[in-house]
Amino acid sequence: GEWSPYTSEKLEHFGEFTRVVSIVINEMGMDAKYRFYPWNRCFEMVKAGHAWAAFPYSYTEDRADKVWFSDSLGCSRTVFFYYETSNVPAQFSYEHISDLKPYAIGGVSGYFYKNKFKKAGLKVYYLYKETEALKALKKGWIDLMPLNERVGWELINTHHPADKHRF
């Protein structure tokens, strides 16, 4: 899937994580071939045996019941993005997931946080792409959007450069 700067059809070596995967596969005496699909389809292809692997995915017990996970390729940080005109106070912070109940949260269908948010009883509006979620955030349809920090800023700089100081 597209998740720049970690993996993208448009990047040199298809991105940072893809480069690491290529090195590992080459060390195994194999050649890697990459195809880019929506995340849910990638996961289903691996489950059905139509693809050897898909990455990068956050580990969840639900996913691990269905597919094998390798050791971690690296660490990244997911943060909540908000837009300056939202209902979220400046310098927003929270201690417990239940502290997020007053907010409309955006999410991407199939992402790792779905079960956590459901269990916490949060109001979550799921979209198919992170770019759609950022548009919804900017328009005030949602208050918060969890995104990988680097991916979020890359998307904002690419799709909303004139307003990046408002995120």
C-alpha positions as YAML, in Angstrom:
chain: A
units: angstrom
residues:
- id: 1
  name: GLY
  ca: [0.00, 0.00, 0.00]
- id: 2
  name: GLU
  ca: [0.91, 3.64, -0.27]
- id: 3
  name: TRP
  ca: [2.35, 4.87, 3.03]
- id: 4
  name: SER
  ca: [5.03, 7.39, 2.15]
- id: 5
  name: PRO
  ca: [7.82, 7.79, 3.23]
- id: 6
  name: TYR
  ca: [7.89, 4.17, 4.39]
- id: 7
  name: THR
  ca: [6.51, 2.54, 1.26]
- id: 8
  name: SER
  ca: [5.30, 4.01, -2.01]
- id: 9
  name: GLU
  ca: [5.23, 3.13, -5.66]
- id: 10
  name: LYS
  ca: [6.51, 6.65, -6.38]
- id: 11
  name: LEU
  ca: [9.65, 6.60, -4.20]
- id: 12
  name: GLU
  ca: [13.17, 5.45, -4.91]
- id: 13
  name: HIS
  ca: [13.50, 1.80, -3.79]
- id: 14
  name: PHE
  ca: [9.73, 2.06, -3.13]
- id: 15
  name: GLY
  ca: [10.45, 3.74, 0.23]
- id: 16
  name: GLU
  ca: [12.44, 3.17, 3.42]
- id: 17
  name: PHE
  ca: [10.76, -0.02, 4.67]
- id: 18
  name: THR
  ca: [10.56, -1.52, 1.20]
- id: 19
  name: ARG
  ca: [14.29, -1.02, 0.78]
- id: 20
  name: VAL
  ca: [14.92, -2.95, 4.01]
- id: 21
  name: VAL
  ca: [12.58, -5.75, 2.92]
- id: 22
  name: SER
  ca: [14.39, -5.94, -0.45]
- id: 23
  name: ILE
  ca: [17.75, -6.29, 1.28]
- id: 24
  name: VAL
  ca: [16.44, -9.11, 3.50]
- id: 25
  name: ILE
  ca: [14.83, -10.94, 0.58]
- id: 26
  name: ASN
  ca: [18.02, -10.58, -1.49]
- id: 27
  name: GLU
  ca: [20.03, -12.00, 1.43]
- id: 28
  name: MET
  ca: [17.68, -15.01, 1.28]
- id: 29
  name: GLY
  ca: [18.70, -15.53, -2.37]
- id: 30
  name: MET
  ca: [15.35, -14.35, -3.73]
- id: 31
  name: ASP
  ca: [14.13, -11.40, -5.78]
- id: 32
  name: ALA
  ca: [11.27, -9.25, -4.55]
- id: 33
  name: LYS
  ca: [8.42, -8.10, -6.78]
- id: 34
  name: TYR
  ca: [6.17, -5.40, -5.45]
- id: 35
  name: ARG
  ca: [2.60, -4.53, -6.31]
- id: 36
  name: PHE
  ca: [0.68, -1.77, -4.60]
- id: 37
  name: TYR
  ca: [-2.95, -2.26, -3.57]
- id: 38
  name: PRO
  ca: [-5.31, -0.79, -0.94]
- id: 39
  name: TRP
  ca: [-4.42, -2.01, 2.56]
- id: 40
  name: ASN
  ca: [-7.51, -4.16, 3.14]
- id: 41
  name: ARG
  ca: [-6.96, -5.94, -0.18]
- id: 42
  name: CYS
  ca: [-3.29, -6.58, 0.67]
- id: 43
  name: PHE
  ca: [-4.26, -8.21, 3.94]
- id: 44
  name: GLU
  ca: [-6.92, -10.35, 2.26]
- id: 45
  name: MET
  ca: [-4.45, -11.43, -0.44]
- id: 46
  name: VAL
  ca: [-1.98, -12.64, 2.18]
- id: 47
  name: LYS
  ca: [-4.73, -14.47, 4.11]
- id: 48
  name: ALA
  ca: [-5.87, -16.20, 0.91]
- id: 49
  name: GLY
  ca: [-2.32, -17.14, -0.12]
- id: 50
  name: HIS
  ca: [-2.36, -14.90, -3.22]
- id: 51
  name: ALA
  ca: [0.54, -12.80, -1.90]
- id: 52
  name: TRP
  ca: [3.60, -13.92, 0.03]
- id: 53
  name: ALA
  ca: [3.67, -10.85, 2.27]
- id: 54
  name: ALA
  ca: [2.29, -7.36, 2.84]
- id: 55
  name: PHE
  ca: [3.88, -4.60, 4.89]
- id: 56
  name: PRO
  ca: [4.14, -2.51, 6.98]
- id: 57
  name: TYR
  ca: [1.32, -3.47, 9.32]
- id: 58
  name: SER
  ca: [0.97, -2.76, 13.02]
- id: 59
  name: TYR
  ca: [0.78, -5.94, 15.04]
- id: 60
  name: THR
  ca: [-2.59, -6.76, 16.58]
- id: 61
  name: GLU
  ca: [-3.70, -10.04, 18.14]
- id: 62
  name: ASP
  ca: [-6.63, -10.18, 15.71]
- id: 63
  name: ARG
  ca: [-4.30, -9.92, 12.72]
- id: 64
  name: ALA
  ca: [-1.80, -12.36, 14.24]
- id: 65
  name: ASP
  ca: [-4.58, -14.96, 14.49]
- id: 66
  name: LYS
  ca: [-4.90, -14.82, 10.69]
- id: 67
  name: VAL
  ca: [-1.36, -14.26, 9.35]
- id: 68
  name: TRP
  ca: [2.25, -14.57, 10.47]
- id: 69
  name: PHE
  ca: [4.20, -11.49, 11.52]
- id: 70
  name: SER
  ca: [7.94, -11.05, 11.13]
- id: 71
  name: ASP
  ca: [10.07, -9.30, 13.68]
- id: 72
  name: SER
  ca: [9.60, -5.56, 13.62]
- id: 73
  name: LEU
  ca: [11.19, -3.54, 10.80]
- id: 74
  name: GLY
  ca: [11.31, -0.47, 12.98]
- id: 75
  name: CYS
  ca: [9.35, 1.81, 15.21]
- id: 76
  name: SER
  ca: [7.07, 4.68, 14.40]
- id: 77
  name: ARG
  ca: [4.73, 6.89, 16.34]
- id: 78
  name: THR
  ca: [1.01, 7.41, 15.83]
- id: 79
  name: VAL
  ca: [-0.32, 10.78, 16.98]
- id: 80
  name: PHE
  ca: [-3.65, 12.57, 16.77]
- id: 81
  name: PHE
  ca: [-3.77, 15.38, 14.23]
- id: 82
  name: TYR
  ca: [-6.32, 18.17, 14.54]
- id: 83
  name: TYR
  ca: [-7.06, 21.32, 12.60]
- id: 84
  name: GLU
  ca: [-6.96, 24.73, 14.28]
- id: 85
  name: THR
  ca: [-10.69, 25.40, 13.79]
- id: 86
  name: SER
  ca: [-11.75, 22.09, 15.39]
- id: 87
  name: ASN
  ca: [-13.25, 21.63, 18.86]
- id: 88
  name: VAL
  ca: [-9.88, 20.46, 20.13]
- id: 89
  name: PRO
  ca: [-8.00, 22.84, 22.45]
- id: 90
  name: ALA
  ca: [-4.51, 24.01, 21.51]
- id: 91
  name: GLN
  ca: [-1.78, 21.82, 23.05]
- id: 92
  name: PHE
  ca: [-4.23, 18.93, 23.24]
- id: 93
  name: SER
  ca: [-3.25, 15.96, 25.38]
- id: 94
  name: TYR
  ca: [-5.03, 13.01, 26.96]
- id: 95
  name: GLU
  ca: [-4.24, 10.35, 29.52]
- id: 96
  name: HIS
  ca: [-6.78, 7.63, 28.82]
- id: 97
  name: ILE
  ca: [-8.49, 6.64, 25.60]
- id: 98
  name: SER
  ca: [-11.82, 7.36, 27.31]
- id: 99
  name: ASP
  ca: [-10.75, 11.05, 27.44]
- id: 100
  name: LEU
  ca: [-11.41, 11.12, 23.67]
- id: 101
  name: LYS
  ca: [-15.17, 10.46, 23.99]
- id: 102
  name: PRO
  ca: [-16.21, 14.10, 23.46]
- id: 103
  name: TYR
  ca: [-14.55, 14.20, 20.04]
- id: 104
  name: ALA
  ca: [-15.51, 13.00, 16.58]
- id: 105
  name: ILE
  ca: [-12.60, 10.87, 15.48]
- id: 106
  name: GLY
  ca: [-11.68, 9.94, 11.94]
- id: 107
  name: GLY
  ca: [-10.18, 6.61, 11.09]
- id: 108
  name: VAL
  ca: [-9.12, 4.57, 8.12]
- id: 109
  name: SER
  ca: [-11.03, 1.36, 7.58]
- id: 110
  name: GLY
  ca: [-8.94, -1.67, 8.48]
- id: 111
  name: TYR
  ca: [-6.33, 0.17, 10.57]
- id: 112
  name: PHE
  ca: [-4.95, -1.25, 13.82]
- id: 113
  name: TYR
  ca: [-6.89, 1.01, 16.18]
- id: 114
  name: LYS
  ca: [-10.41, -0.05, 15.17]
- id: 115
  name: ASN
  ca: [-10.95, -2.59, 17.96]
- id: 116
  name: LYS
  ca: [-9.40, -0.31, 20.61]
- id: 117
  name: PHE
  ca: [-11.67, 2.56, 19.62]
- id: 118
  name: LYS
  ca: [-14.74, 0.33, 19.51]
- id: 119
  name: LYS
  ca: [-13.98, -1.12, 22.95]
- id: 120
  name: ALA
  ca: [-13.60, 2.43, 24.35]
- id: 121
  name: GLY
  ca: [-16.97, 3.47, 22.89]
- id: 122
  name: LEU
  ca: [-15.54, 6.31, 20.80]
- id: 123
  name: LYS
  ca: [-17.40, 8.07, 17.97]
- id: 124
  name: VAL
  ca: [-15.34, 7.11, 14.94]
- id: 125
  name: TYR
  ca: [-16.08, 7.85, 11.30]
- id: 126
  name: TYR
  ca: [-14.16, 5.49, 9.05]
- id: 127
  name: LEU
  ca: [-12.95, 6.52, 5.61]
- id: 128
  name: TYR
  ca: [-11.01, 4.58, 3.00]
- id: 129
  name: LYS
  ca: [-7.90, 6.76, 2.74]
- id: 130
  name: GLU
  ca: [-5.82, 8.97, 4.99]
- id: 131
  name: THR
  ca: [-6.11, 11.79, 2.44]
- id: 132
  name: GLU
  ca: [-9.93, 11.67, 2.76]
- id: 133
  name: ALA
  ca: [-9.62, 11.81, 6.53]
- id: 134
  name: LEU
  ca: [-7.38, 14.88, 6.35]
- id: 135
  name: LYS
  ca: [-9.96, 16.62, 4.14]
- id: 136
  name: ALA
  ca: [-12.67, 15.75, 6.69]
- id: 137
  name: LEU
  ca: [-10.46, 17.13, 9.45]
- id: 138
  name: LYS
  ca: [-9.89, 20.38, 7.58]
- id: 139
  name: LYS
  ca: [-13.63, 20.76, 6.85]
- id: 140
  name: GLY
  ca: [-14.50, 20.21, 10.52]
- id: 141
  name: TRP
  ca: [-16.39, 16.96, 9.99]
- id: 142
  name: ILE
  ca: [-14.07, 15.25, 12.48]
- id: 143
  name: ASP
  ca: [-12.02, 16.64, 15.37]
- id: 144
  name: LEU
  ca: [-9.11, 14.20, 15.60]
- id: 145
  name: MET
  ca: [-7.36, 11.86, 13.21]
- id: 146
  name: PRO
  ca: [-4.78, 9.24, 14.29]
- id: 147
  name: LEU
  ca: [-1.92, 9.05, 11.82]
- id: 148
  name: ASN
  ca: [1.65, 7.95, 11.81]
- id: 149
  name: GLU
  ca: [3.48, 11.19, 12.57]
- id: 150
  name: ARG
  ca: [5.80, 11.15, 9.54]
- id: 151
  name: VAL
  ca: [3.10, 9.93, 7.15]
- id: 152
  name: GLY
  ca: [0.69, 12.59, 8.43]
- id: 153
  name: TRP
  ca: [3.12, 15.45, 7.89]
- id: 154
  name: GLU
  ca: [4.09, 14.11, 4.46]
- id: 155
  name: LEU
  ca: [0.41, 13.99, 3.45]
- id: 156
  name: ILE
  ca: [-0.25, 17.46, 4.83]
- id: 157
  name: ASN
  ca: [2.79, 18.91, 3.07]
- id: 158
  name: THR
  ca: [1.76, 17.23, -0.20]
- id: 159
  name: HIS
  ca: [-2.01, 17.84, -0.17]
- id: 160
  name: HIS
  ca: [-2.45, 20.90, 2.07]
- id: 161
  name: PRO
  ca: [0.83, 22.87, 1.88]
- id: 162
  name: ALA
  ca: [-0.80, 26.29, 2.19]
- id: 163
  name: ASP
  ca: [-2.57, 25.22, 5.40]
- id: 164
  name: LYS
  ca: [0.12, 23.06, 7.01]
- id: 165
  name: HIS
  ca: [0.58, 25.55, 9.86]
- id: 166
  name: ARG
  ca: [-3.09, 24.99, 10.80]
- id: 167
  name: PHE
  ca: [-2.62, 21.26, 11.46]
...
